[in-house]
Short mmCIF file of C-alpha atoms and ligand atoms in Angstrom, two decimals:
data_model
loop_
_atom_site.label_atom_id
_atom_site.label_comp_id
_atom_site.label_asym_id
_atom_site.label_seq_id
_atom_site.Cartn_x
_atom_site.Cartn_y
_atom_site.Cartn_z
CA UNK N 23 136.01 120.00 108.80
CA UNK N 24 134.96 119.63 105.21
CA UNK N 25 136.57 120.40 101.89
CA UNK N 26 137.41 124.07 101.39
CA UNK N 27 136.68 123.72 97.62
CA UNK N 28 133.02 124.02 98.61
CA UNK N 29 133.36 127.78 99.07
CA UNK N 30 132.54 128.16 95.36
CA UNK N 31 129.25 126.31 95.77
CA UNK N 32 126.06 128.28 96.23
CA UNK N 33 123.28 126.89 98.44
CA UNK N 34 119.98 128.51 97.43
CA UNK N 35 116.23 127.91 97.08
CA UNK N 36 115.35 125.97 93.93
CA UNK N 37 113.54 127.61 91.04
CA UNK N 38 111.37 126.12 88.32
CA UNK N 39 114.36 126.43 85.96
CA UNK N 40 116.29 123.93 88.13
CA UNK N 41 113.65 121.22 87.89
CA UNK N 42 115.20 119.07 85.13
CA UNK N 43 118.62 119.14 86.79
CA UNK N 44 117.05 118.30 90.17
CA UNK N 45 115.34 115.30 88.60
CA UNK N 46 118.63 114.23 87.02
CA UNK N 47 120.54 114.43 90.34
CA UNK N 48 117.76 112.47 92.07
CA UNK N 49 117.56 109.84 89.31
CA UNK N 50 121.28 109.15 89.53
CA UNK N 51 121.35 109.18 93.32
CA UNK N 52 118.55 106.60 93.60
CA UNK N 53 119.18 104.66 90.35
CA UNK N 54 115.61 105.49 89.44
CA UNK N 55 115.44 106.93 85.93
CA UNK N 56 112.27 108.90 85.31
CA UNK N 57 110.36 109.16 82.05
CA UNK N 58 108.90 112.53 81.02
CA UNK N 59 105.52 111.30 82.22
CA UNK N 60 106.78 110.20 85.63
CA UNK N 61 108.61 113.53 85.97
CA UNK N 62 105.31 115.31 85.36
CA UNK N 63 103.58 113.25 88.06
CA UNK N 64 106.49 113.85 90.45
CA UNK N 65 106.43 117.59 89.76
CA UNK N 66 102.73 117.78 90.61
CA UNK N 67 103.30 115.92 93.88
CA UNK N 68 106.19 118.01 95.25
CA UNK N 69 106.49 121.53 96.61
CA UNK N 70 109.35 122.97 94.56
CA UNK N 71 109.30 126.19 96.61
CA UNK N 72 110.52 124.07 99.56
CA UNK N 73 113.48 122.61 97.63
CA UNK N 74 117.06 123.70 98.17
CA UNK N 75 119.86 123.16 95.68
CA UNK N 76 123.65 123.32 95.75
CA UNK N 77 124.94 124.83 92.54
CA UNK N 78 128.50 124.60 91.24
CA UNK N 79 129.23 126.63 88.14
CA UNK N 80 125.53 126.66 87.08
CA UNK N 81 125.19 122.90 87.62
CA UNK N 82 122.88 121.53 90.33
CA UNK N 83 125.15 119.14 92.24
CA UNK N 84 122.98 118.42 95.27
CA UNK N 85 119.35 118.75 96.26
CA UNK N 86 116.96 118.27 99.12
CA UNK N 87 113.33 119.17 99.54
CA UNK N 88 110.40 119.09 101.91
CA UNK N 89 106.73 118.26 101.93
CA UNK N 90 104.37 120.10 104.29
CA UNK N 91 102.98 117.15 106.24
CA UNK N 92 101.03 116.57 109.43
CA UNK N 93 101.82 113.87 111.96
CA UNK N 94 99.35 112.33 114.40
CA UNK N 95 100.56 112.64 117.99
CA UNK N 96 99.90 110.23 120.88
CA UNK N 97 96.37 111.25 121.90
CA UNK N 98 95.28 112.30 118.40
CA UNK N 99 96.43 115.94 118.01
CA UNK N 100 97.93 116.83 114.62
CA UNK N 101 101.23 118.71 114.33
CA UNK N 102 102.95 120.16 111.24
CA UNK N 103 106.00 118.14 110.19
CA UNK N 104 108.61 119.04 107.58
CA UNK N 105 108.78 115.91 105.44
CA UNK N 106 112.42 115.87 104.28
CA UNK N 107 112.73 114.27 100.88
CA UNK N 108 114.65 114.07 97.59
CA UNK N 109 118.05 114.18 99.37
CA UNK N 110 120.82 113.51 96.86
CA UNK N 111 124.37 114.62 96.15
CA UNK N 112 126.12 114.10 92.79
CA UNK N 113 128.86 111.46 92.75
CA UNK N 114 131.40 114.17 91.96
CA UNK N 115 130.56 116.12 95.12
CA UNK N 116 130.06 113.50 97.83
CA UNK N 117 131.80 113.47 101.23
CA UNK N 118 132.61 117.17 101.03
CA UNK N 119 130.00 118.35 103.50
CA UNK N 120 127.12 119.18 101.14
CA UNK N 121 124.59 117.08 103.04
CA UNK N 122 125.53 118.99 106.21
CA UNK N 123 124.84 122.29 104.43
CA UNK N 124 121.55 121.14 102.92
CA UNK N 125 120.27 119.78 106.24
CA UNK N 126 121.17 123.08 107.96
CA UNK N 127 119.27 125.00 105.27
CA UNK N 128 116.21 122.77 105.73
CA UNK N 129 116.36 123.26 109.52
CA UNK N 130 116.22 127.04 108.94
CA UNK N 131 113.33 126.66 106.52
CA UNK N 132 111.37 124.55 109.03
CA UNK N 133 112.07 127.03 111.85
CA UNK N 134 110.99 129.97 109.64
CA UNK N 135 107.70 128.16 109.04
CA UNK N 136 107.31 127.36 112.76
CA UNK N 137 107.15 123.64 112.04
CA UNK N 138 108.00 121.93 115.36
CA UNK N 139 108.93 118.56 113.86
CA UNK N 140 110.92 117.27 110.91
CA UNK N 141 110.75 113.73 109.60
CA UNK N 142 112.21 111.53 106.90
CA UNK N 143 112.64 107.99 105.62
CA UNK N 144 116.31 107.12 105.37
CA UNK N 145 117.95 105.25 102.50
CA UNK N 146 120.53 103.93 105.02
CA UNK N 147 120.31 103.68 108.80
CA UNK N 148 123.66 105.36 109.56
CA UNK N 149 123.13 108.79 108.06
CA UNK N 150 120.64 110.86 110.05
CA UNK N 151 121.36 110.33 113.77
CA UNK N 152 124.15 112.91 113.49
CA UNK N 153 121.57 115.51 112.45
CA UNK N 154 119.40 114.94 115.55
CA UNK N 155 116.91 112.49 114.05
CA UNK N 156 115.76 109.34 115.86
CA UNK N 157 113.68 106.47 114.49
CA UNK N 158 110.26 106.41 116.19
CA UNK N 159 109.11 103.00 114.99
CA UNK N 160 110.33 99.95 113.14
CA UNK N 161 109.54 99.04 109.57
CA UNK N 162 108.81 95.36 109.19
CA UNK N 163 109.39 93.71 105.85
CA UNK N 164 107.60 90.39 105.46
CA UNK N 165 107.38 87.44 103.10
CA UNK N 166 104.45 85.01 103.12
CA UNK N 167 104.43 81.66 101.29
CA UNK N 168 100.89 82.08 100.04
CA UNK N 169 99.98 78.47 99.09
CA UNK N 170 100.62 77.33 102.69
CA UNK N 171 98.42 80.00 104.31
CA UNK N 172 95.11 79.03 105.89
CA UNK N 173 93.01 81.58 107.74
CA UNK N 174 91.54 80.65 111.12
CA UNK N 175 88.05 81.46 109.82
CA UNK N 176 88.18 80.00 106.32
CA UNK N 177 85.49 82.10 104.71
CA UNK N 178 85.75 84.48 101.71
CA UNK N 179 85.57 88.27 102.25
CA UNK N 180 82.00 89.24 103.16
CA UNK N 181 80.23 89.58 99.84
CA UNK N 182 80.29 93.13 98.50
CA UNK N 183 82.56 94.53 101.20
CA UNK N 184 85.56 94.86 98.90
CA UNK N 185 85.58 96.41 95.45
CA UNK N 186 88.45 95.85 92.99
CA UNK N 187 89.59 98.91 91.02
CA UNK N 188 92.39 99.83 88.64
CA UNK N 189 95.15 101.79 90.44
CA UNK N 190 94.55 105.16 88.84
CA UNK N 191 90.75 105.03 89.19
CA UNK N 192 91.06 104.27 92.90
CA UNK N 193 92.96 107.42 93.95
CA UNK N 194 90.04 109.49 95.35
CA UNK N 195 88.77 106.52 97.40
CA UNK N 196 92.31 105.75 98.63
CA UNK N 197 92.88 109.36 99.63
CA UNK N 198 89.65 109.56 101.64
CA UNK N 199 90.47 106.34 103.54
CA UNK N 200 94.13 107.24 104.13
CA UNK N 201 93.10 110.58 105.54
CA UNK N 202 90.76 108.90 108.02
CA UNK N 203 93.23 106.17 108.95
CA UNK N 204 96.21 108.47 109.49
CA UNK N 205 94.30 110.60 112.02
CA UNK N 206 93.52 107.51 114.09
CA UNK N 207 97.07 106.34 114.80
CA UNK N 208 100.17 108.05 116.29
CA UNK N 209 103.03 108.38 113.85
CA UNK N 210 100.98 108.25 110.66
CA UNK N 211 101.37 111.13 108.20
CA UNK N 212 99.13 113.10 105.90
CA UNK N 213 99.53 112.79 102.15
CA UNK N 214 98.04 114.45 99.09
CA UNK N 215 96.00 113.01 96.24
CA UNK N 216 98.88 114.06 93.96
CA UNK N 217 101.21 111.80 95.95
CA UNK N 218 98.84 108.84 95.52
CA UNK N 219 98.43 109.59 91.81
CA UNK N 220 102.20 109.58 91.43
CA UNK N 221 102.57 106.26 93.31
CA UNK N 222 99.85 104.63 91.24
CA UNK N 223 101.33 105.98 88.02
CA UNK N 224 104.84 104.77 88.87
CA UNK N 225 103.58 101.30 89.82
CA UNK N 226 101.41 100.95 86.67
CA UNK N 227 100.61 98.94 84.67
CA UNK N 228 99.08 96.07 86.57
CA UNK N 229 98.32 97.62 89.96
CA UNK N 230 95.18 96.29 91.58
CA UNK N 231 93.46 98.16 94.39
CA UNK N 232 90.95 96.58 96.75
CA UNK N 233 88.78 99.23 98.36
CA UNK N 234 86.76 98.61 101.52
CA UNK N 235 84.52 101.21 103.19
CA UNK N 236 87.20 101.54 105.91
CA UNK N 237 90.47 100.89 104.08
CA UNK N 238 92.27 99.84 100.95
CA UNK N 239 95.12 97.66 99.74
CA UNK N 240 97.13 98.01 96.53
CA UNK N 241 99.31 95.29 95.06
CA UNK N 242 101.11 94.25 91.95
CA UNK N 243 101.67 90.70 90.67
CA UNK N 244 104.73 89.71 88.63
CA UNK N 245 103.81 86.50 86.81
CA UNK N 246 106.15 83.52 87.15
CA UNK N 247 105.90 79.77 86.55
CA UNK N 248 108.34 77.32 88.13
CA UNK N 249 108.45 73.81 86.65
CA UNK N 250 104.92 74.21 85.42
CA UNK N 251 103.60 75.43 88.75
CA UNK N 252 102.24 78.93 89.30
CA UNK N 253 104.75 80.90 91.37
CA UNK N 254 103.91 84.56 90.77
CA UNK N 255 105.23 87.24 93.13
CA UNK N 256 102.64 89.52 94.74
CA UNK N 257 103.98 92.72 96.26
CA UNK N 258 101.67 94.66 98.57
CA UNK N 259 102.40 98.31 97.83
CA UNK N 260 99.90 100.08 100.05
CA UNK N 261 97.65 99.09 102.94
CA UNK N 262 95.49 100.98 105.36
CA UNK N 263 92.50 100.03 107.45
CA UNK N 264 90.65 101.90 110.17
CA UNK N 265 88.72 98.90 111.51
CA UNK N 266 89.61 95.25 112.26
CA UNK N 267 86.84 94.20 109.84
CA UNK N 268 88.45 96.18 107.00
CA UNK N 269 91.91 94.81 107.88
CA UNK N 270 90.62 91.24 107.77
CA UNK N 271 88.52 91.64 104.62
CA UNK N 272 91.46 93.20 102.75
CA UNK N 273 93.88 90.47 103.81
CA UNK N 274 91.35 87.78 102.87
CA UNK N 275 91.22 89.38 99.44
CA UNK N 276 95.03 89.52 99.05
CA UNK N 277 95.48 85.95 100.28
CA UNK N 278 92.88 84.67 97.84
CA UNK N 279 94.68 85.93 94.71
CA UNK N 280 95.34 82.80 92.63
CA UNK N 281 98.58 81.60 91.00
CA UNK N 282 100.79 83.30 93.63
CA UNK N 283 103.88 81.76 95.23
CA UNK N 284 105.14 84.44 97.57
CA UNK N 285 103.66 87.65 98.94
CA UNK N 286 106.01 90.41 100.06
CA UNK N 287 105.25 93.67 101.86
CA UNK N 288 107.58 96.47 102.96
CA UNK N 289 105.27 98.82 104.81
CA UNK N 290 101.87 97.11 104.75
CA UNK N 291 102.43 94.81 107.74
CA UNK N 292 103.38 96.79 110.84
CA UNK N 293 105.47 95.64 113.78
CA UNK N 294 102.30 94.97 115.84
CA UNK N 295 100.08 93.91 112.95
CA UNK N 296 97.23 91.50 113.67
CA UNK N 297 97.70 89.58 110.40
CA UNK N 298 99.59 86.66 112.05
CA UNK N 299 96.73 86.29 114.54
CA UNK N 300 94.31 85.67 111.65
CA UNK N 301 96.25 82.63 110.42
CA UNK N 302 96.30 78.98 111.47
CA UNK N 303 100.12 79.19 111.36
CA UNK N 304 101.16 82.75 112.37
CA UNK N 305 104.82 81.96 111.59
CA UNK N 306 104.03 82.04 107.89
CA UNK N 307 104.26 85.83 108.14
CA UNK N 308 108.05 85.74 108.08
CA UNK N 309 109.80 88.96 109.13
CA UNK N 310 112.60 89.32 106.59
CA UNK N 311 113.85 92.66 107.94
CA UNK N 312 113.10 94.88 110.92
CA UNK N 313 114.44 98.29 110.02
CA UNK N 314 114.36 101.86 111.26
CA UNK N 315 111.04 103.46 110.29
CA UNK N 316 110.15 107.15 110.38
CA UNK N 317 113.01 109.35 111.63
CA UNK N 318 111.84 112.39 113.60
CA UNK N 319 113.76 115.47 114.67
CA UNK N 320 112.20 117.70 117.34
CA UNK N 321 112.87 121.38 116.60
CA UNK N 322 110.48 122.84 119.15
CA UNK N 323 110.21 120.51 122.16
CA UNK N 324 107.78 122.70 124.11
CA UNK N 325 105.21 122.82 121.28
CA UNK N 326 105.75 119.14 120.48
CA UNK N 327 105.47 117.80 124.04
CA UNK N 328 102.47 120.09 124.72
CA UNK N 329 100.61 118.46 121.83
CA UNK N 330 100.65 114.87 123.12
CA UNK N 331 98.73 113.03 125.83
CA UNK N 332 100.25 111.66 129.03
CA UNK N 333 99.37 108.56 130.96
CA UNK N 334 99.94 109.49 134.62
CA UNK N 335 99.65 112.52 136.89
CA UNK N 336 103.43 112.76 137.42
CA UNK N 337 105.59 115.59 136.09
CA UNK N 338 109.18 115.57 134.85
CA UNK N 339 111.77 118.08 133.70
CA UNK N 340 113.33 116.98 130.42
CA UNK N 341 116.54 118.52 129.13
CA UNK N 342 118.34 118.51 125.81
CA UNK N 343 121.30 120.73 124.99
CA UNK N 344 120.49 124.05 126.72
CA UNK N 345 116.70 123.60 126.76
CA UNK N 346 114.72 122.41 129.75
CA UNK N 347 110.98 121.87 129.80
CA UNK N 348 108.42 120.54 132.26
CA UNK N 349 105.98 117.90 131.01
CA UNK N 350 102.81 116.76 132.75
CA UNK N 351 99.17 116.00 132.00
CA UNK N 352 98.58 119.76 132.14
CA UNK N 353 100.89 120.32 129.16
CA UNK N 354 104.44 121.49 128.68
CA UNK N 355 106.30 124.71 129.48
CA UNK N 356 109.93 125.92 129.53
CA UNK N 357 111.49 125.81 132.99
CA UNK N 358 114.66 126.67 134.91
CA UNK N 359 114.13 123.78 137.33
CA UNK N 360 116.85 121.11 137.46
CA UNK N 361 116.60 118.32 134.89
CA UNK N 362 115.17 114.90 135.78
CA UNK N 363 116.08 113.29 132.46
CA UNK N 364 118.88 114.45 130.16
CA UNK N 365 118.28 113.54 126.54
CA UNK N 366 120.44 113.18 123.50
CA UNK N 367 118.70 114.89 120.53
CA UNK N 368 118.29 111.43 118.91
CA UNK N 369 116.10 110.33 121.84
CA UNK N 370 113.61 113.18 121.54
CA UNK N 371 111.56 111.86 118.60
CA UNK N 372 111.17 108.27 119.90
CA UNK N 373 110.32 109.51 123.43
CA UNK N 374 107.88 112.15 122.17
CA UNK N 375 106.00 109.70 119.97
CA UNK N 376 105.92 106.84 122.49
CA UNK N 377 108.06 104.71 120.19
CA UNK N 378 110.73 103.88 122.80
CA UNK N 379 110.63 103.93 126.58
CA UNK N 380 113.05 106.07 128.59
CA UNK N 381 114.49 102.83 129.99
CA UNK N 382 115.19 101.47 126.49
CA UNK N 383 116.75 104.77 125.42
CA UNK N 384 118.91 104.84 128.57
CA UNK N 385 120.17 101.34 127.70
CA UNK N 386 121.22 102.71 124.31
CA UNK N 387 123.05 105.58 126.03
CA UNK N 388 120.63 108.15 124.57
CA UNK N 389 119.27 109.49 127.86
CA UNK N 390 120.32 109.57 131.48
CA UNK N 391 118.20 110.06 134.61
CA UNK N 392 119.55 112.35 137.32
CA UNK N 393 118.00 110.04 139.98
CA UNK N 394 117.35 106.27 139.72
CA UNK N 395 113.59 106.60 140.34
CA UNK N 396 113.14 108.83 137.27
CA UNK N 397 113.17 106.05 134.64
CA UNK N 398 110.05 104.16 135.82
CA UNK N 399 108.23 107.48 136.28
CA UNK N 400 109.22 108.54 132.74
CA UNK N 401 108.18 105.15 131.30
CA UNK N 402 104.72 105.43 132.87
CA UNK N 403 104.23 109.11 131.98
CA UNK N 404 105.53 109.03 128.41
CA UNK N 405 104.60 105.51 127.32
CA UNK N 406 101.60 105.36 125.00
CA UNK N 407 99.46 102.70 123.39
CA UNK N 408 99.04 102.17 120.56
CA UNK N 409 102.73 102.46 119.69
CA UNK N 410 103.49 104.63 116.65
CA UNK N 411 103.36 103.25 113.15
CA UNK N 412 104.17 105.13 109.95
CA UNK N 413 103.36 103.70 106.57
CA UNK N 414 104.05 106.63 104.26
CA UNK N 415 107.10 106.39 102.02
CA UNK N 416 108.15 109.85 100.84
C1 LIG O 17 123.87 110.14 101.51
C2 LIG O 17 124.39 111.37 100.75
C3 LIG O 17 123.23 112.35 100.56
C4 LIG O 17 125.50 112.00 101.58
O1 LIG O 17 125.88 113.24 101.02
P1 LIG O 17 127.34 113.88 101.26
O2 LIG O 17 127.30 115.27 100.74
O3 LIG O 17 128.36 112.96 100.74
O4 LIG O 17 127.38 113.90 102.84
P2 LIG O 17 128.37 114.81 103.72
O5 LIG O 17 129.71 114.92 103.07
O6 LIG O 17 127.72 116.11 104.11
O7 LIG O 17 128.50 113.88 104.98
C5 LIG O 17 127.58 113.87 105.98
C6 LIG O 17 128.02 112.94 107.05
O8 LIG O 17 127.33 111.73 106.83
C7 LIG O 17 128.27 110.67 106.61
N1 LIG O 17 127.68 109.86 105.54
C8 LIG O 17 127.48 110.24 104.30
N2 LIG O 17 126.89 109.23 103.62
C9 LIG O 17 126.74 108.23 104.49
C10 LIG O 17 126.23 106.93 104.39
N3 LIG O 17 125.75 106.46 103.22
N4 LIG O 17 126.22 106.17 105.51
C11 LIG O 17 126.69 106.63 106.68
N5 LIG O 17 127.22 107.86 106.82
C12 LIG O 17 127.24 108.64 105.74
C13 LIG O 17 129.55 111.32 106.22
O9 LIG O 17 130.64 110.49 106.54
C14 LIG O 17 129.52 112.59 107.06
O10 LIG O 17 129.90 112.29 108.38
P3 LIG O 17 130.44 113.44 109.42
O11 LIG O 17 129.23 114.16 109.93
O12 LIG O 17 131.14 112.66 110.46
O13 LIG O 17 131.32 114.36 108.62
C15 LIG O 17 124.97 110.98 99.35
O14 LIG O 17 125.95 109.99 99.55
C16 LIG O 17 123.94 110.47 98.37
O15 LIG O 17 123.38 111.23 97.58
N6 LIG O 17 123.66 109.14 98.39
C17 LIG O 17 122.71 108.51 97.49
C18 LIG O 17 121.26 108.94 97.76
C19 LIG O 17 120.86 108.79 99.21
O16 LIG O 17 121.04 107.74 99.83
N7 LIG O 17 120.28 109.88 99.75
C20 LIG O 17 119.77 109.91 101.13
C21 LIG O 17 118.31 109.70 101.04
S1 LIG O 17 117.50 109.56 102.59
#
């Protein structure tokens, strides 16, 4: 049970008049103070009509919002996904149940819009499981000691294949390439040009973008000298490539930036990235953190499981709470047949997207087969390659 003082708090859709207070709550929650210019870029990138506020005595004390996104399913279909974002509660109102109320309001909004999936990036790993979200992939943070790196094929990027642009000038080219790349891989999300403009504005000045016909990379260098030796820090902010040639050409470009000591990347190098395989010493791509990635909540399992591909001709009855549905190559339909696999809500997203096997989820206590032979059948039916990745921060 949560604090009864909350009865005086109104939960309602946001209006344009709330915008400055919303930005103030968000700035304090994330220690990220916005200038007027960055507020203008943020405002253009978000859908304020999808924001919900908690108001106490005319003050906005909590906020959450949503982007209308699309996710690529195993097999290539695209499904609408409510991209939960801007979740923040004022210091004065924390641990009184406001997040519970905001998440319930967003669930209703998503259901009203018939969006079968919801997704988010979490600030901390312990918050969202209780709301039925499960992480579908892992986010790999890496550090690379650049002066030690040698590529297996020590040639420069093929002449003319990569063009260097200033961050803000590169947005249309980045958008076109992102939109192609995200359709080609399960787990990746759509984004808007306004989102890219905002990212490039917030990272400026000094963002460099390398654009290839089939991808792009964006990075920022913070200059540093240590005892007279160049030791600048290069942070890769964005990366996408639809072909191995683009991936390699872009990494050759990043690794050839002079005067750099260490390269770091939070989302650019995926869990199964081929970058280490391009290097003489693959260990130089040091994984500094392996974190939860995109969290997905499945609101409409029948629509969601009908939209993905399956790998075998078997069929299984999945169950979660009071819902039961039959999945097979032929699709997915509600059923009254007895369950083969009982799922905790947190298992639905990872299983749907092919991010975790039924066996792995059973080991975590997030699903249980009704017969021992079900787990290998489920692994074969629901497993999918390539495994999901998700590089959008929102
Ligand atoms: C995280 C945050 C939104 C929680 O808001 P809140 O109104 O205090 O949350 P609630 O009181 O509704 O609590 C929700 C539940 O999550 C738990 N919880 C809250 N913050 C948590 C945290 N940081 N880690 C783990 N659990 C947390 C609460 O204990 C509560 O548990 P219960 O379901 O057992 O009651 C708030 O602390 C905040 O604004 N933090 C800074 C910004 C941030 O991290 N936002 C999330 C972005 S993804």
